[in-house]
mmCIF file of C-alpha atoms in Angstrom:
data_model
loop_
_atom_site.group_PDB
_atom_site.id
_atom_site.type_symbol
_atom_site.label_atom_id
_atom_site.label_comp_id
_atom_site.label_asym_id
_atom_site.label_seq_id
_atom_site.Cartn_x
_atom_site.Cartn_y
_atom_site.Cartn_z
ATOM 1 C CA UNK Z 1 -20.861 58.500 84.682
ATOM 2 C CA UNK Z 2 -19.577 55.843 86.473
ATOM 3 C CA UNK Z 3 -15.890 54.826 85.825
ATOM 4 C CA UNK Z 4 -14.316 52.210 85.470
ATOM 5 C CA UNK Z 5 -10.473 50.328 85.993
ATOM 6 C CA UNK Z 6 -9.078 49.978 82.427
ATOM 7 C CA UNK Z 7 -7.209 46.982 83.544
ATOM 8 C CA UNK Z 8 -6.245 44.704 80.168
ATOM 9 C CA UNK Z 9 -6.282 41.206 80.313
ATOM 10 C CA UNK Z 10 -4.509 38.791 77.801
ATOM 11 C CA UNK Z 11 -5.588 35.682 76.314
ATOM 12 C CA UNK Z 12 -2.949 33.419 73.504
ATOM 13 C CA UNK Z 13 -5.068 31.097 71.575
ATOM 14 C CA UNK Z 14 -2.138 28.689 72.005
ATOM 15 C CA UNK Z 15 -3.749 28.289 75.501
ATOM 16 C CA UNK Z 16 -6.923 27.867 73.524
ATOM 17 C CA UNK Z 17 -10.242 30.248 72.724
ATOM 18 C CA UNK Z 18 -12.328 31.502 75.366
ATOM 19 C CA UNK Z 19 -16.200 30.970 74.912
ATOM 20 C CA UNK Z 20 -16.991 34.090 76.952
ATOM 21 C CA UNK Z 21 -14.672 35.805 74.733
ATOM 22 C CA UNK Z 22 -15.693 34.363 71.522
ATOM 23 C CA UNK Z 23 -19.261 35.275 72.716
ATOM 24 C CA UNK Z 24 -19.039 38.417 73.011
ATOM 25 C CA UNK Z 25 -17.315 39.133 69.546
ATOM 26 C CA UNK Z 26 -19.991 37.281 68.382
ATOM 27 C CA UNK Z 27 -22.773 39.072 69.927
ATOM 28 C CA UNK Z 28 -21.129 42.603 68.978
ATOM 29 C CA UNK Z 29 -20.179 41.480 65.308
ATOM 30 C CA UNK Z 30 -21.733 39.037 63.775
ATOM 31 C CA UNK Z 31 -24.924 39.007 65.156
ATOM 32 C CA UNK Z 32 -26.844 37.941 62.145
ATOM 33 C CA UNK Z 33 -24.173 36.276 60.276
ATOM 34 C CA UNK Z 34 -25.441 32.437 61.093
ATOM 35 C CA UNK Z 35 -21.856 31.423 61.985
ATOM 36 C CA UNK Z 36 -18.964 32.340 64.838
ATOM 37 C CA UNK Z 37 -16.016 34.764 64.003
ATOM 38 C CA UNK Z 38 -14.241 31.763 65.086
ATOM 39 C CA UNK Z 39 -14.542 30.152 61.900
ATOM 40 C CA UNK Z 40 -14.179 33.289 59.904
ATOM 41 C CA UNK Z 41 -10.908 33.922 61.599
ATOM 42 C CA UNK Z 42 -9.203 30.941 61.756
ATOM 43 C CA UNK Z 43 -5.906 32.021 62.477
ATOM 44 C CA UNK Z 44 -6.236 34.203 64.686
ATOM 45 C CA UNK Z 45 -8.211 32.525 67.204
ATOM 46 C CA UNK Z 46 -6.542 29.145 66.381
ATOM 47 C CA UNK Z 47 -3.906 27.609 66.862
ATOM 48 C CA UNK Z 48 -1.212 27.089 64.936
ATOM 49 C CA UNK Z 49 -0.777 30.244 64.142
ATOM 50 C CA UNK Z 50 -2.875 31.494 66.884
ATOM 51 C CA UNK Z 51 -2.907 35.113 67.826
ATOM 52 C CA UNK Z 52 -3.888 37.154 70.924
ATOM 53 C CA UNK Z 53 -6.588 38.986 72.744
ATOM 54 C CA UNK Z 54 -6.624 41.814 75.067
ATOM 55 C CA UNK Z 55 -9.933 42.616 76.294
ATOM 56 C CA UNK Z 56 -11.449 44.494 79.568
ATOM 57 C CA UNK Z 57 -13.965 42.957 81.940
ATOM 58 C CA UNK Z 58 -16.037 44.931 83.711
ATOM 59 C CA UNK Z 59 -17.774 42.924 86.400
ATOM 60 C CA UNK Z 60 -17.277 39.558 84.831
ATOM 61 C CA UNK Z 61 -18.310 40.971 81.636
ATOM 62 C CA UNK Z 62 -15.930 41.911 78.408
ATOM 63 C CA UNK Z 63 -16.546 44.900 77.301
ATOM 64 C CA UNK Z 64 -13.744 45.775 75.029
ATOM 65 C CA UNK Z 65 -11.401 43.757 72.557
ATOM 66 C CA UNK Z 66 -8.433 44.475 70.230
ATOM 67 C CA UNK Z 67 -7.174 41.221 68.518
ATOM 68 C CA UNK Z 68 -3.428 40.448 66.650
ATOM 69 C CA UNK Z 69 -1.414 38.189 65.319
ATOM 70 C CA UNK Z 70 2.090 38.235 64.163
ATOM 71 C CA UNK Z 71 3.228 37.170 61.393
ATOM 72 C CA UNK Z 72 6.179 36.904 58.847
ATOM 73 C CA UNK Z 73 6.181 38.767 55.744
ATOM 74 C CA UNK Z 74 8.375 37.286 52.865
ATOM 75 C CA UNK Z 75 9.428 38.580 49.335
ATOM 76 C CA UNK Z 76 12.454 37.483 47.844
ATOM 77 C CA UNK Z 77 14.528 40.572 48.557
ATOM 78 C CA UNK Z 78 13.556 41.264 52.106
ATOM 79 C CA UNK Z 79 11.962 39.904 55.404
ATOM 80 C CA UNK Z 80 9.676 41.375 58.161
ATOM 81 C CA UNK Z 81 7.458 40.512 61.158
ATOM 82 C CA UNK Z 82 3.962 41.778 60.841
ATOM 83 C CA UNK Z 83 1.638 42.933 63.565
ATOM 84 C CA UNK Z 84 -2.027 42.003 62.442
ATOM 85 C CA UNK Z 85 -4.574 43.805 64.277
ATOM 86 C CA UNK Z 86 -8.273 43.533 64.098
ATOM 87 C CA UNK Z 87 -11.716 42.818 66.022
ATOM 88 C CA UNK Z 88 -11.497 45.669 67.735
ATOM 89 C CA UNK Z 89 -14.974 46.529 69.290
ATOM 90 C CA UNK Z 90 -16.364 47.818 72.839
ATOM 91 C CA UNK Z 91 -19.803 46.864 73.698
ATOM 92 C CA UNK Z 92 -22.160 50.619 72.857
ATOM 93 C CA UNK Z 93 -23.021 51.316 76.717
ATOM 94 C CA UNK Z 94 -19.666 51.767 77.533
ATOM 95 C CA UNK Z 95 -18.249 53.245 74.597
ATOM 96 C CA UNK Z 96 -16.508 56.679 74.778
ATOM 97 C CA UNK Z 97 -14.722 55.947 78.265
ATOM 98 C CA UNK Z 98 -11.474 54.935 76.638
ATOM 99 C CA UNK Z 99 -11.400 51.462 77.091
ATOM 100 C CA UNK Z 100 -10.947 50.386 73.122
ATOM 101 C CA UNK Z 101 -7.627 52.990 73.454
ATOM 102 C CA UNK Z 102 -6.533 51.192 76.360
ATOM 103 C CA UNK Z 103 -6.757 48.234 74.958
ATOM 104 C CA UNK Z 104 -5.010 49.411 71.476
ATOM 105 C CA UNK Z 105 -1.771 50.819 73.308
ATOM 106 C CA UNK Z 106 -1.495 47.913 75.120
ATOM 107 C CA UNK Z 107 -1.674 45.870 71.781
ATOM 108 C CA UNK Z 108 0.689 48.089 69.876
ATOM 109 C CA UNK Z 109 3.111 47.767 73.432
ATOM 110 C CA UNK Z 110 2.893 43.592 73.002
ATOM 111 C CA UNK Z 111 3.567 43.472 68.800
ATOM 112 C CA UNK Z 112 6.856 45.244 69.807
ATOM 113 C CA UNK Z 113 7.985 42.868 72.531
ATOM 114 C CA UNK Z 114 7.135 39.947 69.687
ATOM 115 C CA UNK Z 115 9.462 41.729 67.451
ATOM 116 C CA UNK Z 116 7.080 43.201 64.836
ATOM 117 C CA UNK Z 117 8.245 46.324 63.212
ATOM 118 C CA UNK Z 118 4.971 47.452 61.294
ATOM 119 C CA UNK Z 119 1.580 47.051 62.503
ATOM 120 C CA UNK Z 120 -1.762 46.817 59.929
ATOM 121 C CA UNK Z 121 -5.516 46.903 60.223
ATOM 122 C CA UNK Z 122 -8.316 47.443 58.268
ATOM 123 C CA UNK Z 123 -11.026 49.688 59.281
ATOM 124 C CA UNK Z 124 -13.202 52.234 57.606
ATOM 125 C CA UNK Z 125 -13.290 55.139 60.984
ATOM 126 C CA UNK Z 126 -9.521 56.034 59.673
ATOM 127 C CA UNK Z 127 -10.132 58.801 62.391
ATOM 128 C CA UNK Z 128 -10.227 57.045 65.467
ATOM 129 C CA UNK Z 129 -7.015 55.308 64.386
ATOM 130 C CA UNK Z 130 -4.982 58.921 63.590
ATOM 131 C CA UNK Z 131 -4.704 59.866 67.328
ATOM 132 C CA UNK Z 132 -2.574 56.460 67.355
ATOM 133 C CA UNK Z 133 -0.450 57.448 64.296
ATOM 134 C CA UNK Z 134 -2.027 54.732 61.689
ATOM 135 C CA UNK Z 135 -2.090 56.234 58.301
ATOM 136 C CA UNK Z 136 -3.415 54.566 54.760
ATOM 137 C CA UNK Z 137 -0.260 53.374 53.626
ATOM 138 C CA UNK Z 138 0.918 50.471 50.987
ATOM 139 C CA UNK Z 139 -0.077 49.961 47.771
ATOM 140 C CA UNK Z 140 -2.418 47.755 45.850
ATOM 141 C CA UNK Z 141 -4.478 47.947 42.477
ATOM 142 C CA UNK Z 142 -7.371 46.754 41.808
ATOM 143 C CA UNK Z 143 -9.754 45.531 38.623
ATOM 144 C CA UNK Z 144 -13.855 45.804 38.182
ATOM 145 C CA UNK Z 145 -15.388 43.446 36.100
ATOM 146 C CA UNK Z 146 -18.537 42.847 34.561
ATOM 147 C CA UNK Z 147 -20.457 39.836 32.769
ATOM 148 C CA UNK Z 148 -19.875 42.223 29.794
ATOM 149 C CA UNK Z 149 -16.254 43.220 30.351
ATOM 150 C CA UNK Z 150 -14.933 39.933 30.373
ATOM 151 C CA UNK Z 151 -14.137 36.988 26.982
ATOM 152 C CA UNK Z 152 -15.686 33.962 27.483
ATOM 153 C CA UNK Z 153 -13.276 31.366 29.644
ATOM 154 C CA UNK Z 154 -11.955 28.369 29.507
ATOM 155 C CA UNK Z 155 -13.889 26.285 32.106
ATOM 156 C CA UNK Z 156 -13.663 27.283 36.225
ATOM 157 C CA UNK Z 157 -14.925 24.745 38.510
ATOM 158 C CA UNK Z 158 -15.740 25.019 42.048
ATOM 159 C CA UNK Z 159 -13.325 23.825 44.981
ATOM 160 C CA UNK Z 160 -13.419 20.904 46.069
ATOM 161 C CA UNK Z 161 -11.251 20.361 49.528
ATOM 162 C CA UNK Z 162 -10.289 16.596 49.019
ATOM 163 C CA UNK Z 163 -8.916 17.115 45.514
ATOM 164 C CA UNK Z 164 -7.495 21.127 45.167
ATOM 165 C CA UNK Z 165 -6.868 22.156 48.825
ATOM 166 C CA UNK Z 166 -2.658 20.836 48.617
ATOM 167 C CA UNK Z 167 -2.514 22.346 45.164
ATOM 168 C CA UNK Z 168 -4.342 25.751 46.350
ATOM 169 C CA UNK Z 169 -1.747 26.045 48.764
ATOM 170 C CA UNK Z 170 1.048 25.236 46.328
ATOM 171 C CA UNK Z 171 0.101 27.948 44.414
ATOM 172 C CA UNK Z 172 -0.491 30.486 46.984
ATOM 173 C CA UNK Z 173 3.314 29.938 48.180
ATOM 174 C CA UNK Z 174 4.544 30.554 44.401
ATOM 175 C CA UNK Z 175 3.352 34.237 45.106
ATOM 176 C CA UNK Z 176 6.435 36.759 45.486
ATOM 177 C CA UNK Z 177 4.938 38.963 48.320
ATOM 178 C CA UNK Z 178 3.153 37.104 51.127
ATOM 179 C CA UNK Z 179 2.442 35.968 54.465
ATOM 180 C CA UNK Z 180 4.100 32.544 55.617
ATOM 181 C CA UNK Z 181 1.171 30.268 55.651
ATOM 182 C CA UNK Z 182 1.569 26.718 56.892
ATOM 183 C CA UNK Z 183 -0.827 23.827 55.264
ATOM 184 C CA UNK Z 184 -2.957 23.569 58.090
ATOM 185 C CA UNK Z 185 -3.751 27.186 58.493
ATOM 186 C CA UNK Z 186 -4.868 26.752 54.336
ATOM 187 C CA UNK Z 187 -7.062 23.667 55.457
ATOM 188 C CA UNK Z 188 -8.691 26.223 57.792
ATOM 189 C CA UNK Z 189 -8.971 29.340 55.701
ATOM 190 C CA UNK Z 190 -10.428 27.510 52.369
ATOM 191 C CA UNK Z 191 -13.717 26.556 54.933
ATOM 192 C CA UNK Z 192 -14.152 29.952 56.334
ATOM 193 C CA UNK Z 193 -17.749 30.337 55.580
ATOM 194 C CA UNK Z 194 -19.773 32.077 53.092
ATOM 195 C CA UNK Z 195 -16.784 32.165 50.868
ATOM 196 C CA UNK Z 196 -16.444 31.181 47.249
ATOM 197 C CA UNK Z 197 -14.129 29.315 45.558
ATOM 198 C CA UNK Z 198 -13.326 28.701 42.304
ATOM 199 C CA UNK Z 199 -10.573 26.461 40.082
ATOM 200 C CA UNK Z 200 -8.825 26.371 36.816
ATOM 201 C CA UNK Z 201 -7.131 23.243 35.890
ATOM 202 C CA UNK Z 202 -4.294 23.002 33.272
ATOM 203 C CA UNK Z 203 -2.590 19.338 32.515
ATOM 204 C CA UNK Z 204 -4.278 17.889 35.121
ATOM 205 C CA UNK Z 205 -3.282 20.757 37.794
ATOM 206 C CA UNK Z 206 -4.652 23.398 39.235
ATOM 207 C CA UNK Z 207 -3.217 26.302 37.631
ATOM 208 C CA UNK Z 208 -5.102 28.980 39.414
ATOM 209 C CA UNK Z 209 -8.050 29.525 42.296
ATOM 210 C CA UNK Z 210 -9.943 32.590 43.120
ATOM 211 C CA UNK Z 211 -12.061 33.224 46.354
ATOM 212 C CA UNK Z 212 -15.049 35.410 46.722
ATOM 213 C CA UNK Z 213 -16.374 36.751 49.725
ATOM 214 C CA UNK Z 214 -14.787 35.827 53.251
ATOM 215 C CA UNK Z 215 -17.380 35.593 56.074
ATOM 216 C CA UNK Z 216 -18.977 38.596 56.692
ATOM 217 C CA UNK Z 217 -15.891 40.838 54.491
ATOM 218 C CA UNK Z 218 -15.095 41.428 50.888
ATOM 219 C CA UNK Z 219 -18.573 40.769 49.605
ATOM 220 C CA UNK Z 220 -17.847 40.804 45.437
ATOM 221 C CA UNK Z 221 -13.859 41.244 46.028
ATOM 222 C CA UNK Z 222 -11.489 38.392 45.345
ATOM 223 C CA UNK Z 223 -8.675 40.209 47.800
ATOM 224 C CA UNK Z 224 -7.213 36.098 47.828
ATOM 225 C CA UNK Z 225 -6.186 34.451 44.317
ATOM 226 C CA UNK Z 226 -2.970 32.419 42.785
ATOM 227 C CA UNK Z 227 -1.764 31.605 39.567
ATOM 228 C CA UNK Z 228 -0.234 33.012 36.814
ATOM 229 C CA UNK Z 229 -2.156 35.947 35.694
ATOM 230 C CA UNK Z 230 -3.680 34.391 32.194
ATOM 231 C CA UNK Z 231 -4.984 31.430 34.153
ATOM 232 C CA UNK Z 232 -6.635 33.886 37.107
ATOM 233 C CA UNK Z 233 -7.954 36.022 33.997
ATOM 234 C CA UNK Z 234 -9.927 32.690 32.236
ATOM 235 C CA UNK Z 235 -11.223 31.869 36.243
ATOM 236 C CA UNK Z 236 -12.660 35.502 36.827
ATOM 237 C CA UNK Z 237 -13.711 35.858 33.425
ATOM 238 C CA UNK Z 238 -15.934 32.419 33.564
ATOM 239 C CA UNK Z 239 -16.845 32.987 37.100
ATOM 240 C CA UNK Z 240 -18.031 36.295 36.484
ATOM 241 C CA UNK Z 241 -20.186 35.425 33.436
ATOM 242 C CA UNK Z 242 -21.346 31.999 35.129
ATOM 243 C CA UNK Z 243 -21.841 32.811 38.953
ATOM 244 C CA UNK Z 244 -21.881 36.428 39.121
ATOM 245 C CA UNK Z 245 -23.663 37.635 36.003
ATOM 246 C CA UNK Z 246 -25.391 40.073 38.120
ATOM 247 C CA UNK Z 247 -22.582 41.210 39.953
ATOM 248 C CA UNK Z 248 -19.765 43.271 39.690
ATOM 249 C CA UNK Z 249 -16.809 41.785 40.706
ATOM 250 C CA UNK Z 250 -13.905 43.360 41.903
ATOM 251 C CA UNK Z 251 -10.035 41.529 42.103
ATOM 252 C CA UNK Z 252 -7.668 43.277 44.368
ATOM 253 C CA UNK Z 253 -3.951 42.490 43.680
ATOM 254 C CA UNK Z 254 -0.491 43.665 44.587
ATOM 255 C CA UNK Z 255 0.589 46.617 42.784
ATOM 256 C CA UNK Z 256 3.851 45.166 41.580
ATOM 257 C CA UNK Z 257 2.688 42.446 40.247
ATOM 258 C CA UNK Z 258 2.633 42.349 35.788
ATOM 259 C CA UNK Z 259 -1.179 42.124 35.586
ATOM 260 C CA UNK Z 260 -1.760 42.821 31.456
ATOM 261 C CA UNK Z 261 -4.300 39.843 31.457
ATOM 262 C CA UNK Z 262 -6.103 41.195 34.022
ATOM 263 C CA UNK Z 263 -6.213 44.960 33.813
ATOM 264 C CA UNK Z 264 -7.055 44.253 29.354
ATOM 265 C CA UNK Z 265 -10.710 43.127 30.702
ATOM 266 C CA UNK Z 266 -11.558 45.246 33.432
ATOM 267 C CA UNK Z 267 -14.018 47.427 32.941
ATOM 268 C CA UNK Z 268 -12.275 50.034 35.990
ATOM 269 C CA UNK Z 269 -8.737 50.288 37.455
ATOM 270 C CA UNK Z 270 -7.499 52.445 40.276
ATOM 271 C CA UNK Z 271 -4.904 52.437 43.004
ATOM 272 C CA UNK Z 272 -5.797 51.948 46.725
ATOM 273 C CA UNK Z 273 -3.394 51.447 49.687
ATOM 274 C CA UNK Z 274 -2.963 48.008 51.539
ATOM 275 C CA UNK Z 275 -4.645 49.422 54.964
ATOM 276 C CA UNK Z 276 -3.835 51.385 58.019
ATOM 277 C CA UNK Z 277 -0.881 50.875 59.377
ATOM 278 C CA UNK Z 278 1.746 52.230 61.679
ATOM 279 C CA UNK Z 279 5.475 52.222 62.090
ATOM 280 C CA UNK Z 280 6.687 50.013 65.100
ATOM 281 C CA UNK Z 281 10.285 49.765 65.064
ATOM 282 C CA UNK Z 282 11.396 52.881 62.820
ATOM 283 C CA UNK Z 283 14.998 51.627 62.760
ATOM 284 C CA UNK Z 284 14.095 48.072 61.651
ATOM 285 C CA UNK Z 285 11.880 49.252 58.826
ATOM 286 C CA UNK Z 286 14.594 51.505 57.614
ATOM 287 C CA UNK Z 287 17.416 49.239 57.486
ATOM 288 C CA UNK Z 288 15.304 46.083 55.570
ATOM 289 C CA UNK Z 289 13.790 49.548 53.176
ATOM 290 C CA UNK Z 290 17.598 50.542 53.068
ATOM 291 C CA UNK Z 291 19.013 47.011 51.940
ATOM 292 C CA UNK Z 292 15.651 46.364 49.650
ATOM 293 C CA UNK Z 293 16.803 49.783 47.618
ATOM 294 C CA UNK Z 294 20.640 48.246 47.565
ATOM 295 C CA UNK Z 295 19.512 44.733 46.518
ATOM 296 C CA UNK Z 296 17.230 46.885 43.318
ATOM 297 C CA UNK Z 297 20.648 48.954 42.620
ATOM 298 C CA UNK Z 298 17.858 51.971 43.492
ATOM 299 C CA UNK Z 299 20.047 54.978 43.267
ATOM 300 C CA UNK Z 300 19.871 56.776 46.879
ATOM 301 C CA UNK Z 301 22.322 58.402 49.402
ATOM 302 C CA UNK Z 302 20.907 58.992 53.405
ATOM 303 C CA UNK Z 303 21.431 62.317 54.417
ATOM 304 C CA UNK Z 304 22.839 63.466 57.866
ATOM 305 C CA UNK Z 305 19.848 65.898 58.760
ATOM 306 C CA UNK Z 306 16.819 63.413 58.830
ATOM 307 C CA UNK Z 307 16.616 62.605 55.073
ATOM 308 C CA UNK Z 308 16.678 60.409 52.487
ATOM 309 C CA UNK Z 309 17.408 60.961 48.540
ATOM 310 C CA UNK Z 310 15.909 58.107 45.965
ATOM 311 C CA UNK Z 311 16.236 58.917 42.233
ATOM 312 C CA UNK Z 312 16.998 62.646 42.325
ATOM 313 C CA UNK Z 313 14.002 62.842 44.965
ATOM 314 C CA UNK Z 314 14.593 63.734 49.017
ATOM 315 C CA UNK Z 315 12.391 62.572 51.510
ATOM 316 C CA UNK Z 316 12.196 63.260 55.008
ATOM 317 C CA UNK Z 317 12.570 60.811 57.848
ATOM 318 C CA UNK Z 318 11.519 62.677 60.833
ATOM 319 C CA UNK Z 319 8.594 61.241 61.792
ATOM 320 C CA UNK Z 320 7.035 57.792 61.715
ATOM 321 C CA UNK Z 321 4.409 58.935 58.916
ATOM 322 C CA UNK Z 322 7.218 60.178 57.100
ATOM 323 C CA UNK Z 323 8.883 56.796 57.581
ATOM 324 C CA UNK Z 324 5.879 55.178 56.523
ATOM 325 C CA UNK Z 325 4.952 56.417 53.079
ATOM 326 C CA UNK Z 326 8.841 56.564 52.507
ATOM 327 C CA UNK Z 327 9.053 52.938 53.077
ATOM 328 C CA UNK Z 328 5.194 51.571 51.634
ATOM 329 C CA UNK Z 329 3.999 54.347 50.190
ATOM 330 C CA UNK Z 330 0.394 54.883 49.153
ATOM 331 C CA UNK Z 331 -2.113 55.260 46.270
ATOM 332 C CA UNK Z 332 -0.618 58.271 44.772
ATOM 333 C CA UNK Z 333 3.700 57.661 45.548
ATOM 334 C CA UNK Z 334 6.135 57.184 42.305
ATOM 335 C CA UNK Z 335 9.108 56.058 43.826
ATOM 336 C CA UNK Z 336 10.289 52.788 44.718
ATOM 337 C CA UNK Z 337 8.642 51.299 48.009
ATOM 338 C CA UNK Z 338 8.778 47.706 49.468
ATOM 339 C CA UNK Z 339 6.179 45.257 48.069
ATOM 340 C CA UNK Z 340 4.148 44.479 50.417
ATOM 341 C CA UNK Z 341 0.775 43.145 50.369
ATOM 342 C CA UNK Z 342 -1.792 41.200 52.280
ATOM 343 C CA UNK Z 343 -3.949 38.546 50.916
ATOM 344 C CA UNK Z 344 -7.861 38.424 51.951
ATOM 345 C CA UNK Z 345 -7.457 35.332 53.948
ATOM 346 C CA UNK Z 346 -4.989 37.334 56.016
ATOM 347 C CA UNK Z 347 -7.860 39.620 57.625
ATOM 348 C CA UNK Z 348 -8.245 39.297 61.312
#
């Protein structure tokens, strides 16, 4: 087996995308989609907000790629910088020779200099991702609908970008938990292609969107919605009896958000976590988790020996998956964790 120089190289999409580059992600991922991951991910490989690649080239040919993007997190109690990862892929012949691990170390090394404290991805091979101490962490609930589960609603209409696209985006910043998103990175994201989306209008505003699909991911999910709950009911409710009678659709939402309207028609509910994710800066997330708990007058006392007591219960702090479901939690935790949650649109 021959081997080969793991030598990373960097590209910032404020410098502008790389054809080769996109090419190849392309080629490896969305062979038969009918569109670029370009368009699907808008901000990462545009800019503003513009993220990063690190890749491997093996005789003037990439091989390997790890994506991110940082971004700020915002709730009204806390802050925190966010290391998005995703597109991670090595071309099959030279798979197994460490070059995807290269490249991921290298990424996790870079979100710290840019001052992220946690980093998230989504993937479905959770094991590849444990030997770099990602665990399924955050929490999130989420609603299955079908034609029959759902009343009859009031009347959903689909987007239109000249008319709903400033008032989408409105919306989507009255959300408590959620990434800062400019206007021009919402132009982008409501044309990603393949997706579906829908509008509910109330006194001559929009009072709540949904969107379906997003490129090639979340095929029957809307994991991206805003409005107040009743309104996002009557807009699943008609699309699902309208658009997707044949479907199942399935709404994925932040699990500390009051979600009666929803969760009344659903024909399933359950708990899943937010992603994979890893600790970056241990201290960082600690302190904002530490002042979150003091802002919520959560009853807790930090130990001297490595733990943590919150509501009668200790927890221990002496490792960075400790730290993690401590701070975010997962499907199955009970006691108070930061909201946090990521919207579909935010997928890289």
């Amino acid at each position: 087996m021959e081997v080969f120089d793991k030598k990373i190289e960097h590209l910032s999409y404020s410098e502008g995308a790389s054809p080769l580059l996109v090419d190849f992600l392309n080629e490896q991922l969305r062979q038969s989609s009918g569109f670029s991951i370009r368009d699907e991910y808008p901000a990462l490989f545009n800019n503003p907000p513009g993220g990063e690649s690190l890749y491997v080239r093996i005789h003037g040919r990439i091989v390997s790629h790890v994506g991110t993007l940082v971004r700020e997190h915002l709730h009204p109690a806390y802050r925190m910088r966010i290391g998005l990862m995703g597109s991670v892929v090595t071309a099959p012949e030279f798979q197994n020779q460490g070059l995807a691990k290269a490249c991921l170390l290298q990424a996790l090394q870079s979100l710290r200099k840019q001052g992220a404290q946690v980093a998230v991805l989504w993937s479905n091979n959770s094991e590849f991702y444990k030997g770099f101490e990602f665990a399924r962490a955050g929490r999130e609930s989420n609603f299955r609908f079908t034609a029959q589960s759902v009343p009859i609603g009031a009347m959903a209409q689909p987007f239109d970008y000249q008319k709903h696209v400033h008032q989408t985006w409105r919306l989507y910043c009255k959300h408590e938990v959620r990434l800062d998103r400019s206007l021009e990175e919402h132009k982008r994201l409501v044309r990603v292609p393949r997706t579906k989306i829908f509008v509910t209008e109330k006194d001559g505003q929009v009072s709540s969107y949904v969107a379906i699909h997003k490129g090639m991911d979340f095929t029957n999910y809307i994991h991206e919605w805003a409005g107040d709950p009743k309104e996002v009911q009557k807009n699943v409710s008609w699309v699902q009896k309208n658009q997707f009678a044949d479907a199942e659709l399935t709404l994925i939402a932040p699990s500390c958000y009051p979600l009666q309207a929803i969760q009344k028609f659903s024909k399933m509910e359950w708990q899943g976590v937010v992603g994979l994710m890893k600790i970056l800066d241990r201290k960082g997330c600690l302190s904002v988790y530490r002042r979150y708990l003091q802002s919520q007058k959560v009853p807790h006392q930090w130990g001297d020996s490595g733990t943590v007591v919150i509501d009668g219960s200790e927890f221990s702090l002496a490792s960075e998956p400790d730290c993690l479901r401590l701070v975010f939690g997962d499907e199955t935790t009970c006691h108070p964790t930061l909201p946090f949650f990521l919207w579909g649109f935010d997928s890289i």
